[in-house]
Amino acid sequence: MGYYVSLERMNKTINELKKEYKIYAPKRFEKRGWKPNTDLIRYGEIKSVSDIVYDIKSDFSPKEVFYPISQTLLYFTENNCSESSTYDSKDIILFARPCDINAIKRLDNIFLKNGNEEDNYYKRLRDKLKIFMIECREGWDNCFCVSMGSNQTDNYSAAVRFEDNGLLIEAKDDEFGKYFTKETTREFTPEFVQENQKKVKLPKINSMDLLKKIHDLELWESFNDKCLSCGGCNTVCGTCSCFDTTDIIYNETSRDGERRRVWSSCMLEGYSTMAGGHNVRKTAGQRMRFKILHKVYDYNNRFGESEHMCVGCGRCVNRCPQEISFSDTINCLSEEVEKIIREKETTREEANNE
Ligand code: SF4
Ligand code: SF4
């Protein structure tokens, strides 16, 4: 069932919803962009429908709503340890685009299905999420969600299309249908982007032998001078999940403190340094190799199905201060892989002809 809701009526509904939910959506933060005199679009709690920035791709993904940048896991004293809690009894409504909803599915696999135990700190916020899908019919220059198969989803409680003076709403879950029963009914089925300007060809990696050859490609070395190892690409990504844990002691003479986990990045120089000082990925090129393969090979190898970790949102391309294109790098890798396969076939044919 679809509804047309005027902006005025939607604000009344948002006020009603706020009694039971905290509502997060992409918001504008003036003059906070990483380039001078630009605004930042990132997720924050909204008060009214006019707070929602729906016509620009957000600079950051929604993951910070349910996987916070810094999260206290536990508190400790000399003799005791107690787990942190989320305190808030309200559930969360999250306005998100299809690629970002698919990214949440990737994080669910990583935090909830990657071993015998679920990550409780992730789960307790994730369980609160109710998703309102922002319809996305065109995308932007750097999007390649269609190539990644993440342009569509039916994993939402409600879907919205923003029009000039109101919204079209599909309330899929009864939980939210009751908020719109007094609105004008209007046929509305959300549409999805069918073609992006940017297209990505995924590498077909089907043997350990091929993987070893990919490991040694010269392609990776080209990033040693170019990539700054700043980690900006990881922070904007909706599927990057790595964190560091840090114990904070409240003052110098105290044994009381708390343990926090804080977002980290596989592109940072010290990220892969182990106890004893050995660093398994010393150069920016090695770190780029790890990131690319994680996004378009390792995750899929671990979790199966047809999906890759990267959902093609293109945010890392927008964010990189060195204009390193993640999508172009995948295409370069695919070309290199095809070259290796061709060379192998030529060698085999020559051997057969001898
Ligand atoms: S395009 Fe970049 S930021 Fe977006 S999901 Fe893929 S790796 Fe992450
Ligand atoms: S690829 Fe770009 S954003 Fe990512 S670490 Fe390197 S310089 Fe920073």
Coordinates of C-alpha atoms and ligand atoms in Angstrom, one line a residue, residues 144 233 237-239 295 310-316 326, ligand 1:
F144 CA 29.0 1.3 -9.4
C233 CA 38.8 5.5 2.2
C237 CA 33.1 2.9 3.6
G238 CA 29.8 1.3 4.7
T239 CA 31.4 -2.2 4.8
K295 CA 36.5 -6.3 -1.0
C310 CA 32.1 -3.8 -1.7
V311 CA 28.7 -2.5 -2.6
G312 CA 29.9 0.1 -5.1
C313 CA 28.8 3.2 -3.2
G314 CA 31.9 5.0 -4.6
R315 CA 32.4 7.1 -1.4
C316 CA 36.1 6.0 -1.2
F326 CA 38.9 2.1 -6.2
Ligands
SF4_1 S1 32.9 1.7 -3.2 FE1 34.5 2.0 -1.7 S2 33.5 3.0 0.1 FE2 31.9 2.0 -1.2 S3 31.6 -0.1 -0.4 FE3 33.1 -0.2 -2.1 S4 35.1 0.0 -1.0 FE4 33.5 0.7 0.4

